[in-house]
Every structure is written in C-alpha cells, then in structure tokens.
Amino acid sequence: MNGIGVFVCHCGSNIAATVDVKKVVEMAKLEPGVVHAEEYQYMCSEAGQERIAKAIREKNLSGVVVCSCSPRMHETTFRKCAEKAGLNPYMVEIANLREQCSWVHKDINEGTEKAVILTRAAIAKVSLNTSLVAGESGVTKRALVIGGGIAGIQTALDIADAGYEVDIVEKTPSIGGKMAQLDKTFPTLDCSACILTPKMVDAAAHEKINIYSYSEVEKVSGFVGDFTVDIRKKARYVDMNKCTGCGACMEKCPSKKALSEFNSGLSNRPAIYTPFAQAIPNVPVIDPSQCLKLKNDKCGLCARVCQAGAIDYKQEDEIVTRKYGAIVVATGFEVIKLDNYDEYAYSQSKDVITSLELERIMNAAGPTKGHLERLSDGKAPKNIVFIQCVGSRCADNKGKSYCSKICCMYTAKHAILIRDKYPDVNVTVFYIDVRTPGKNFDEFYRRAVEEYGVNYVKGQVGKVTPEPNGKLTVHGVDLLDNKQLKVEADMVVLAAAIEPSPEVRSIATMLTASIDTNNFITEAHPKLRPVESPTAGVFLSGVCQGPKDIPETVSQAGAAAVKVIGLLAKDKLLTNPCTAKADELLCNGCSACANVCPYGAISYEDKLINDHGIKKTHRVAVVNSALCQGCGACTVACPSGVMDLQGFSNRQIIAEVDAICR
Amino acid sequence: MSTANSKTAAAKIAEISGTNPLKCMKCGKCSASCPAFEKMDIKPHQFVSYVVNEDIEALAKSESLWYCLSCFACVERCPRDVKPGKIVDAARQTVVRQKGGNYLSANEIPALIDDDVPQQLLVSAFRKFRR
Amino acid sequence: MKYSYYPGCTLRTKAKDLDTYARKSAEVLGFELEEIENWQCCGGVYPLSSDEIATKLSSVRALNEAKVKGQQLVTLCSACYHVLKRVNDDMQNVEDIRVKANNYMKLDEPYEGETQVLHFLEVLRDTIGFDELKKKVVKPLTGKKIGAYYGCLLLRPGEILGFDNPENPTIIEDFIRALGAEPVIYPYRNECCGGYISLKAKDLSAKMCDNIMDSASGFGADMLITACPLCQYNLTKNSKATVPVYYFTEILAEALGVKGEEE
C-alpha cells in the first residue's frame, strides 16, 4: 500500500456547518498509510474531482477516501473520477459525513468527533481494498410492463415505438384502467374514452406489443438485463383465437347479478362479460363465481350460442415464462374503502357516492346512461354537495397522510359539468384548501366559481344525516363566516382518497423494490431519479409511485420508457464485482450458504484441491457472479467463515469496527 | 395577547390535554360537528388557534368553556389527531383550578333541579363546573 | 357465570329500573351480577386532563376489586362504562397515571389494567349471543318499532371504548331484533342529548333532544331505548316530543317474561 488520499467535502454548509472539516483533515493525516489529505467546498464539482485526480496522479495514491454525502449519491461519481486518473475504481471508499453525521447532529463538537471516527473507519477499510474488475452480462431486448392503465399503455407504446418488444400484463379482462372509467378529463373537458381508446387500439395493434390481459405476474427472478418472469394467464374459459367478439354469449347469459366492476358496482353484468364495450381484447371472460355451468354444471347456454365454438369450460390457468431486460411497474390505484367514514353515511344512503361513482353516473355508457339521477329513487337532484379530502391529509389511524392531489381538480370538473348541463342544480363544494397547481388548473377552478356559480365553502363537513323525506342534511361549517351550516342535499359526493392498488405489495416483494409506509413504490432518488426504483432494471410509471393526474402520469410513463430504452439499447451491462466468493481450501461444502441465497447463485462442485502439495477432491461452494447480487447473506450463514463478499470482506468489516472502537 | 404568563398557561393546556395543537390543519370538522357551536363565543376550531397563539386570557373568559358537552364528536372525527374537545377541557380545568374559578355553586342547585334529576347529572356537572 | 357488577350512583336511586330488570334478566339468561363491595361513584365524567389522578381513584378501586376476584367487571350505565373503561385504559397504557395511582392506592399488588370492563350489552352480544337470547325470549316484542339511542358515552372515543362502530353502531339494533321487535335506524342515534349541560342550559339540551326525537319519530320509531339515566332524563324532560324512552333492560325483561313478576 503506497499511500491513501483523504478528501473532505464541505458540501457547502451541509457538512461544514456541523463538522470541523479542517480538524477531520488534520486527524486523517495522522492515520497510518495516509499520505495526502485536503478539504474542499464541493468535492463532487469538476474542480473537486480534479483535485482528487491530481493527487492520485502526483502522489501515486493506492487508495482514496472521500468524506462526503451518502455513497448512494456520489460513489459512482468518485469511482469514475479515480478510474480516469488511473486508479481502480474499487479502491475508493466513501465516509458518509452528511446523512449519517452532519445532518443528524446539531453540536459541532459531537459532529466532528463522529466525522473523525467515520473517516478513520473508511481509511482502515480502504487499506485492505483490492482492485476489482466488473464483469459483463447480456441484455434481453424486451420489456415487461405490469399494469395496463394509461401509465402502462403509454410506457409500452413509447418503448415499442423505439423498436423494442414489450409485454403488458393486465390483471383485469381489458386494458384501459381507471381512465377508461372516467367521463371527461380536466382541465380541457375532453371525453376520456375519446382520447384513451385510440391509444388502447394502438397498443393492441402494435407489432412490438403483446398484451396479456386477465393475467398476473406470479414470479420474478434474475436481475437487470436478464429477468425471468412467470405470468399466470387466468382461465378465461373463452378461446382467444376463436372468439369473434360478437357478444351473443353476454346477451344470453342468464346469470346477470354480478356487480359491474367497470361501473363501480352501480350496475349488473353477466357471468360472461367484457368490462366495457370498447374492451381490448374484445374477448369476454367467464366469472367462475357467477357462472351456473362452472358452479353447478347447469346452463351451458353461452357455449350453445357461440357460433365460433370459443367457449371452453375446461380451460385452466396457464403459466407463461418469459425473459425481460427491464420491468416497469404501472399498477395504478384504487379509491379507499370508506368504512372509516360512516359519519358521511356512505354505507347508509345510496345517494352518498364517491366521485368515481359520479363519473360512471355522468357517463353515457354508465348505469344511468349519463342522466344525473339519484340512485335511491331515480329522481333528478336539485342540490348536490361535494365533500373534499375524505381520507386524505389525515394524522389519525383512519386515513392517509398524503394529499391525493387529483380531487380538487376533478371536483371542479364535476361541478362545472353539472352546472353546465343542469343549470338549475345547486352545487356546493366543502373544501379545506383548494389545491390547483398545474397548467390552466387554477383558471379552471376559478371558472367553476365565477362562470358557473359553484358555491365553494371553506370547512370540512362533520356529518351527513339521511332524513325521513329521503333528502340528506349536510352538517358543515363556513369557517370564513364562522357559521355552522345545515345544507339540504339530494346527493352527496365524496372525494375519497386514492391509494396504490393492493397487489403492489406482492409485486414489490417479487421485484425486491422497496415501498413506503403508504405502499407507494420508492423511487431511486425523489428528485433526480423519479422513475427508477432503487432496484436496477425496475422502473415506475404512474400512481404506483405517488398520486398524480393524467398529464403527469403520461409524462412519467414516457420518462420511464426512455430509461427502459436506454437500458435495452445496450448490448452488455457491467456487473457489480462485489460478489461472494468461497475460499476453496477451507470450504467443506455444507450447503448453509446455498440455503440462504435469495438469488439461487450458489451451487456445488467436486473440485481437485491442492492443499500444500496434498491433492484431494472435495465438494466446494461456487458462486455464479452473474446471479450474485452481493447481499452478503451467505457470508454470515457460513459456519466456517470462508465465504467472503469481495469489496466487503470479513477482514475489511472487522478493520472498520476496530477503527471505530479504537 | 401573548405574555410570559400566557406562554406558560398555553404550554400547560397543551400538556394536560395531551394533544399537539400544531397538528391542526384548520379543516373545521370539529366546528361542523359541535352540537354546542351556536352557544360558543370561541368556536372549537378557534380554540386550537388561541392555544397556538397563546391568547389564554381570552380563552379563560370564554363562555365556550361552559358549553362544551364533552360529547367527543370532535375528538372522534378530528382527522389530525388534535382532538379539540380535550383542549377545551384542559382550558376549563385551568380556570376551575384557580380561586374563584367555579362556575357552579351548591346554593344554586335547588333552583335548577326537579324531582326526577338523576344523581348522574349532579355529579357530572360538579366535576365539570367546579374544582 | 359470575361477573363483578358496578351499579353506579343513579342505579341505586333514580334509575332503579335499569338495575332491577338487568338482574332479573341475567338470572333467566344464566349469569349472575355480583355487586362489588364498597363501590364509590365514578364521577359521571371521565377526567380528561392527564394530570388528574385523584378523580380516577374510585374507578381504580372498583377495577381492582374485580381483579382480586378474578372476574370481568360489568356495568349498565353508559357513563360508568365510559369512565371505568377509560381509566382502565390509562392504567394499562399511561405510565404516569399508572404509577401515581398505584402510589396513592398502596395495593398488595399494583393494578395495571388487568380487569376487563364490559357493558351488559357486550355480555349479551359476545358471551350469551343474540341468537341464544332470541331463543330465551318468551314474549317477543313483535310489531314494535324501536329506536336505539346510543348517545355519546358508549361509543366515543371509539379508539378506546371499542364498543361498536362509533358512527354507525349496530349492537342495540341487533339486540332489538333478538327481542322480536323492529329496530328503527335514524342518524341522530349517536348524537349528544346535552348531558350535564341540562343543569345550566336547558334550552341547548332541549334543542338537541328535539333533533334526536324528531329524527327517530320521523323514521317511524314508537319508542326509544337507552342505557344512560341522564340521556333518559334529558330526552324525556327536555324534549317537546312525546316518544317514550325506556331503559334497554326493561324491554329485555319484558321479552324474557320477567318484567311483571313483582307486580
């Protein structure tokens, strides 16, 4: 080891305000092996990097310690810098003086003391580092998109247009997602179906796009560039190759009591159904919980009327295994259950509905054919009250902590549409704050007030009481007037919070992607890498990452596609050389490591071992470095301590601990 | 008016109420739910602001202290876990604990009751209106 | 089955019916209410301030009595239930209150919230079961349209009381059904009657009681039932409406055929 250089970053005042950087430099100089130490305002800047490169060249450094922010932020930056200057990039260590030190301490003495210790540990580690060389792995030129809503469709189209194959896996019988359920879209009020269905058709017709509808991702293995995914194609009981989509089966089906998912449960659908008329694919599925034939072997009417002979009651689920280079999560959202908000009488009155249910009521293809009417008695409402923030912005155990973001705008949209079509209907909106950032958004909300005379009242509603005469009383408050209000309503519409689709948890687990406390998938960096998951090769599109409206979703979908294209365009990917390795001389082939390996990267071979001239054959662990992700589980499981993670060897870790305890 | 005394008093109210008034987002669900709203000079949602602003003198004089029913509608529905009812009660406590702070005296009782009044009414009122 | 029983002040005096009919019904249903010795008034309202200790001690005494006997503690009055359950929650979860209360009490063994507090209705629902209760009914209240009046104290705060869904409760409706009558669901059944405010501001209580009664009769209730003596008093005395208000135990005893025994 000819010499270690230590570079302490001020990070502006981020580090320097609570760490005496000059003291850290002084103390570093006293450490064994250190031949150079300096501090600089922004080590990651071009000038800062040049300082490191210069020192490497001039002092012929064998190892570098950068005392800066988290390695998640700039480890790659400094490794590249070292490599350019002629040093193996794995001879660089980061001491995290920002997230793990300056940001969590207030007292400069404490901060400095800890910074010195962290620096000492990194120096101890780097003096045991060895040069590592990254390997290479191939890239499967196909992407998987999980979820076929507007996010998934747009991502798939953008990837396919660049010439790469894409599979969309959609759990319901048709692509289209929540946007297909919407009537109009804000702030332009164009018809949702009119702008979505052409995209659905484009996706279906695209030669590079393959849609697995009524299918779910079952298992994921592999890694960036080389994922292997099992897709469960649920039994449709209809042969997709034979079905012509004539719809005769749906008409004749005698079991018509199931609630239509597409109409938010406000109408019924047959046991054999497509969710909506413009479904893609236009091939129905049989709901086995409703089908008389599948339940009691009676009926069979659909098979008899099907001219194409497409009905197949014996069909079973099928597992398809496909390889992908990249995976995009686009699993979308659901409206929360309103069980915690019985004060708003959602479960007690048919005339208290969610905004998504109102979308269906206002839609020409909806349960009331687009007529605004009460679900209890079919009468036209005269007074409609909207309640905002139901289950959003909560700090209790009942609701979500976040703002659902889309509700202010869609409520303004509903209010405008109602006042436009039914000028006699009075519309009152109870709001806490009106949040309308976005192009032409606030102007849209103001139009609701100024042009359409929508009555906006500041104050959350306390309770909604059904009255004996069939009307509803909304017990509210006008905070600006400091008056309690009792508003008579024929219909109450709740802007219920949205939450990530429930299956996102299991999908995130399969992908080893992390999720936050609200089940939104965590992005690699909230500002600079918003469409990437921290897991390489996994990308995010739409509401699975956080609440967003259609324009934002489409933007993010395109951004995710660009990231996927960037990945698929490569022929080879560099692999992480920090993989596990067994000491063949000492390994006794006990299998403890293979049992804990989550990636199936460890196998065993009988090897001829030359132990100081004594040759014998014995069983030893062999790590497939292409599969190994460097998690280190095997190194702790190994009873003989002979499994080591390169770059994080047991000796290096112990040296760090020793340095900290010194 | 915030003074050194009112600062201490505000801190005391926050402490014994066991809630954090800073969590309030001014949604007004408490005031929308309050059955005694009309009788209150300082409304439930305002109570929270008065404590935050340390305007304790006004709170101590407020009629609202004697109209809160402890029905817990605001406590149940507060989406921010501020539970204004507990703040009103804490303010009331700080008043009745002071000399001359009682709102009810035993002498008034005969004129206020009839033969059917349950004991529960008297013990509850004594607990709420007196030290 | 034997339960420790905490009657509370009003059940010895103005609300004797609530108590008497409960005991008679319990006998028919096969459980016994064993009154705890030397119980003291719970205070009627739960002392909300976190530094109130002395006002919680009478509850702690009762809770500890039940603990020593190894019994669950049953109450009938909504207020007693509310106070006992919340003090018990403090003794379980609030260290400061637990330590200070035990310092006062100097018990052989510190009380740490071990006793389970039950409302009589919870015994009917969870131990006897409403289906079983239905089988024991000899005079079903067929044709009667009864509104359950819950009030505040049984339900809120739901987080601590855990009695039923505080915004849309069902236990008393299920009880009414078990007795053969028809429950009338009306949205004011969990609104406040005014409670102790009726001492100094009767007008406010009157307005609130009118809202409750109007809503109940609007939805077709012939009568209301309640578990709280103060609710019973306020609804009966303060409202203009004439819908009769009974204790739930009275209609229970009636349906079980034990109401008129002494008459």
Tab-separated table of C-alpha atoms in Angstrom, chain C residues 54-219:
chain	number	residue	atom	x	y	z
C	54	ALA	CA	-57.381	11.554	42.480
C	55	THR	CA	-60.585	11.774	40.430
C	56	LYS	CA	-59.744	8.458	38.805
C	57	LEU	CA	-59.141	6.507	42.000
C	58	SER	CA	-62.712	5.405	42.686
C	59	SER	CA	-62.661	3.662	39.312
C	60	VAL	CA	-59.310	2.078	40.008
C	61	ARG	CA	-60.679	0.707	43.297
C	62	ALA	CA	-63.617	-0.911	41.539
C	63	LEU	CA	-61.401	-2.281	38.786
C	64	ASN	CA	-59.019	-3.737	41.323
C	65	GLU	CA	-61.865	-5.351	43.305
C	66	ALA	CA	-62.850	-7.255	40.177
C	67	LYS	CA	-59.249	-8.174	39.506
C	68	VAL	CA	-58.862	-9.636	43.001
C	69	LYS	CA	-61.943	-11.769	42.433
C	70	GLY	CA	-60.689	-12.753	39.001
C	71	GLN	CA	-63.884	-11.531	37.380
C	72	GLN	CA	-64.823	-9.312	34.490
C	73	LEU	CA	-66.464	-6.051	35.538
C	74	VAL	CA	-69.938	-5.388	34.159
C	75	THR	CA	-71.758	-2.056	34.149
C	76	LEU	CA	-75.126	-0.916	32.866
C	77	CYS	CA	-74.866	2.848	32.906
C	78	SER	CA	-73.188	4.387	29.843
C	79	ALA	CA	-71.344	6.930	31.975
C	80	CYS	CA	-69.920	4.342	34.369
C	81	TYR	CA	-68.890	2.198	31.436
C	82	HIS	CA	-67.205	5.157	29.779
C	83	VAL	CA	-65.327	6.254	32.887
C	84	LEU	CA	-64.272	2.774	34.026
C	85	LYS	CA	-63.114	1.756	30.579
C	86	ARG	CA	-61.077	4.898	30.016
C	87	VAL	CA	-59.479	4.806	33.452
C	88	ASN	CA	-58.658	1.164	32.815
C	89	ASP	CA	-57.056	2.156	29.523
C	90	ASP	CA	-54.967	4.741	31.391
C	91	MET	CA	-53.869	2.099	33.883
C	92	GLN	CA	-52.833	-0.140	31.009
C	93	ASN	CA	-51.161	2.374	28.771
C	94	VAL	CA	-50.295	5.626	30.534
C	95	GLU	CA	-47.303	5.040	32.736
C	96	ASP	CA	-47.506	8.330	34.594
C	97	ILE	CA	-51.111	7.763	35.656
C	98	ARG	CA	-50.489	4.104	36.480
C	99	VAL	CA	-47.525	4.883	38.727
C	100	LYS	CA	-49.175	7.789	40.519
C	101	ALA	CA	-52.493	5.987	41.026
C	102	ASN	CA	-50.744	2.967	42.457
C	103	ASN	CA	-48.707	5.201	44.748
C	104	TYR	CA	-51.977	6.513	46.183
C	105	MET	CA	-53.671	3.162	46.378
C	106	LYS	CA	-50.915	1.141	48.047
C	107	LEU	CA	-52.468	-2.144	46.938
C	108	ASP	CA	-50.947	-5.526	47.756
C	109	GLU	CA	-50.116	-5.819	44.114
C	110	PRO	CA	-50.139	-2.830	41.754
C	111	TYR	CA	-53.150	-2.553	39.474
C	112	GLU	CA	-52.132	-2.378	35.812
C	113	GLY	CA	-55.401	-2.556	33.937
C	114	GLU	CA	-55.855	-6.324	34.172
C	115	THR	CA	-59.644	-6.217	34.548
C	116	GLN	CA	-61.834	-6.438	31.502
C	117	VAL	CA	-64.628	-3.864	31.553
C	118	LEU	CA	-67.829	-4.968	29.861
C	119	HIS	CA	-71.116	-3.325	29.215
C	120	PHE	CA	-74.137	-5.531	29.899
C	121	LEU	CA	-74.931	-5.346	26.170
C	122	GLU	CA	-71.490	-6.716	25.367
C	123	VAL	CA	-72.183	-9.691	27.624
C	124	LEU	CA	-75.409	-10.283	25.696
C	125	ARG	CA	-73.657	-9.959	22.347
C	126	ASP	CA	-70.348	-11.676	22.974
C	127	THR	CA	-70.972	-14.219	25.726
C	128	ILE	CA	-74.665	-15.116	25.585
C	129	GLY	CA	-75.021	-14.331	21.889
C	130	PHE	CA	-78.041	-12.616	20.344
C	131	ASP	CA	-79.131	-15.880	18.718
C	132	GLU	CA	-79.256	-17.547	22.129
C	133	LEU	CA	-81.018	-14.543	23.584
C	134	LYS	CA	-83.636	-14.843	20.870
C	135	LYS	CA	-84.306	-18.434	21.935
C	136	LYS	CA	-84.919	-17.330	25.522
C	137	VAL	CA	-87.497	-14.726	24.529
C	138	VAL	CA	-90.967	-15.775	25.660
C	139	LYS	CA	-92.877	-12.611	24.835
C	140	PRO	CA	-91.424	-11.349	21.585
C	141	LEU	CA	-91.952	-7.638	21.077
C	142	THR	CA	-93.429	-8.244	17.656
C	143	GLY	CA	-94.643	-5.214	15.800
C	144	LYS	CA	-92.857	-2.704	17.998
C	145	LYS	CA	-90.704	-0.201	16.188
C	146	ILE	CA	-87.879	0.719	18.498
C	147	GLY	CA	-85.133	3.272	18.024
C	148	ALA	CA	-81.822	2.643	19.734
C	149	TYR	CA	-80.451	5.737	21.362
C	150	TYR	CA	-76.718	5.314	21.897
C	151	GLY	CA	-75.710	8.834	22.847
C	152	CYS	CA	-72.027	9.646	23.246
C	153	LEU	CA	-70.620	7.823	26.195
C	154	LEU	CA	-70.957	4.251	24.970
C	155	LEU	CA	-69.322	4.976	21.656
C	156	ARG	CA	-66.767	7.739	21.757
C	157	PRO	CA	-63.844	7.803	21.575
C	158	GLY	CA	-64.149	4.603	19.590
C	159	GLU	CA	-60.415	4.021	19.724
C	160	ILE	CA	-60.525	3.480	23.496
C	161	LEU	CA	-64.047	2.217	24.117
C	162	GLY	CA	-64.107	-0.277	21.238
C	163	PHE	CA	-67.791	-0.863	21.974
C	164	ASP	CA	-69.076	-0.591	18.423
C	165	ASN	CA	-68.598	1.447	15.251
C	166	PRO	CA	-68.954	4.970	16.731
C	167	GLU	CA	-70.521	6.445	13.589
C	168	ASN	CA	-72.775	3.563	12.590
C	169	PRO	CA	-73.312	1.242	15.557
C	170	THR	CA	-75.401	-1.918	15.349
C	171	ILE	CA	-75.318	-3.634	18.738
C	172	ILE	CA	-78.570	-2.222	20.112
C	173	GLU	CA	-80.329	-2.778	16.783
C	174	ASP	CA	-79.243	-6.420	16.902
C	175	PHE	CA	-80.488	-6.559	20.490
C	176	ILE	CA	-83.864	-5.149	19.441
C	177	ARG	CA	-84.089	-7.713	16.665
C	178	ALA	CA	-83.301	-10.534	19.088
C	179	LEU	CA	-86.278	-9.458	21.186
C	180	GLY	CA	-88.550	-9.735	18.186
C	181	ALA	CA	-89.047	-6.021	17.578
C	182	GLU	CA	-88.081	-3.947	14.581
C	183	PRO	CA	-85.124	-1.594	15.021
C	184	VAL	CA	-85.522	1.886	13.586
C	185	ILE	CA	-82.263	3.269	12.285
C	186	TYR	CA	-82.020	7.040	12.426
C	187	PRO	CA	-78.910	9.181	12.032
C	188	TYR	CA	-79.191	11.031	15.343
C	189	ARG	CA	-78.870	7.889	17.438
C	190	ASN	CA	-75.263	8.738	18.287
C	191	GLU	CA	-75.780	12.486	18.716
C	192	CYS	CA	-75.467	14.048	22.148
C	193	CYS	CA	-78.540	14.732	24.329
C	194	GLY	CA	-76.765	17.581	26.124
C	195	GLY	CA	-75.623	15.555	29.125
C	196	TYR	CA	-74.728	17.663	32.135
C	197	ILE	CA	-75.414	20.892	30.234
C	198	SER	CA	-79.102	20.480	31.014
C	199	LEU	CA	-78.417	21.726	34.530
C	200	LYS	CA	-77.418	25.246	33.470
C	201	ALA	CA	-78.518	25.497	29.819
C	202	LYS	CA	-81.702	23.531	29.433
C	203	ASP	CA	-82.526	25.300	26.180
C	204	LEU	CA	-79.455	23.844	24.495
C	205	SER	CA	-80.228	20.345	25.675
C	206	ALA	CA	-83.853	20.789	24.633
C	207	LYS	CA	-82.854	21.681	21.099
C	208	MET	CA	-80.558	18.702	20.849
C	209	CYS	CA	-83.145	16.330	22.292
C	210	ASP	CA	-85.764	17.616	19.871
C	211	ASN	CA	-83.439	16.885	16.950
C	212	ILE	CA	-82.955	13.350	18.218
C	213	MET	CA	-86.621	12.686	18.887
C	214	ASP	CA	-87.761	14.244	15.605
C	215	SER	CA	-85.307	12.175	13.643
C	216	ALA	CA	-86.329	8.971	15.456
C	217	SER	CA	-90.048	9.516	15.117
C	218	GLY	CA	-89.566	10.731	11.550
C	219	PHE	CA	-88.149	7.332	10.718
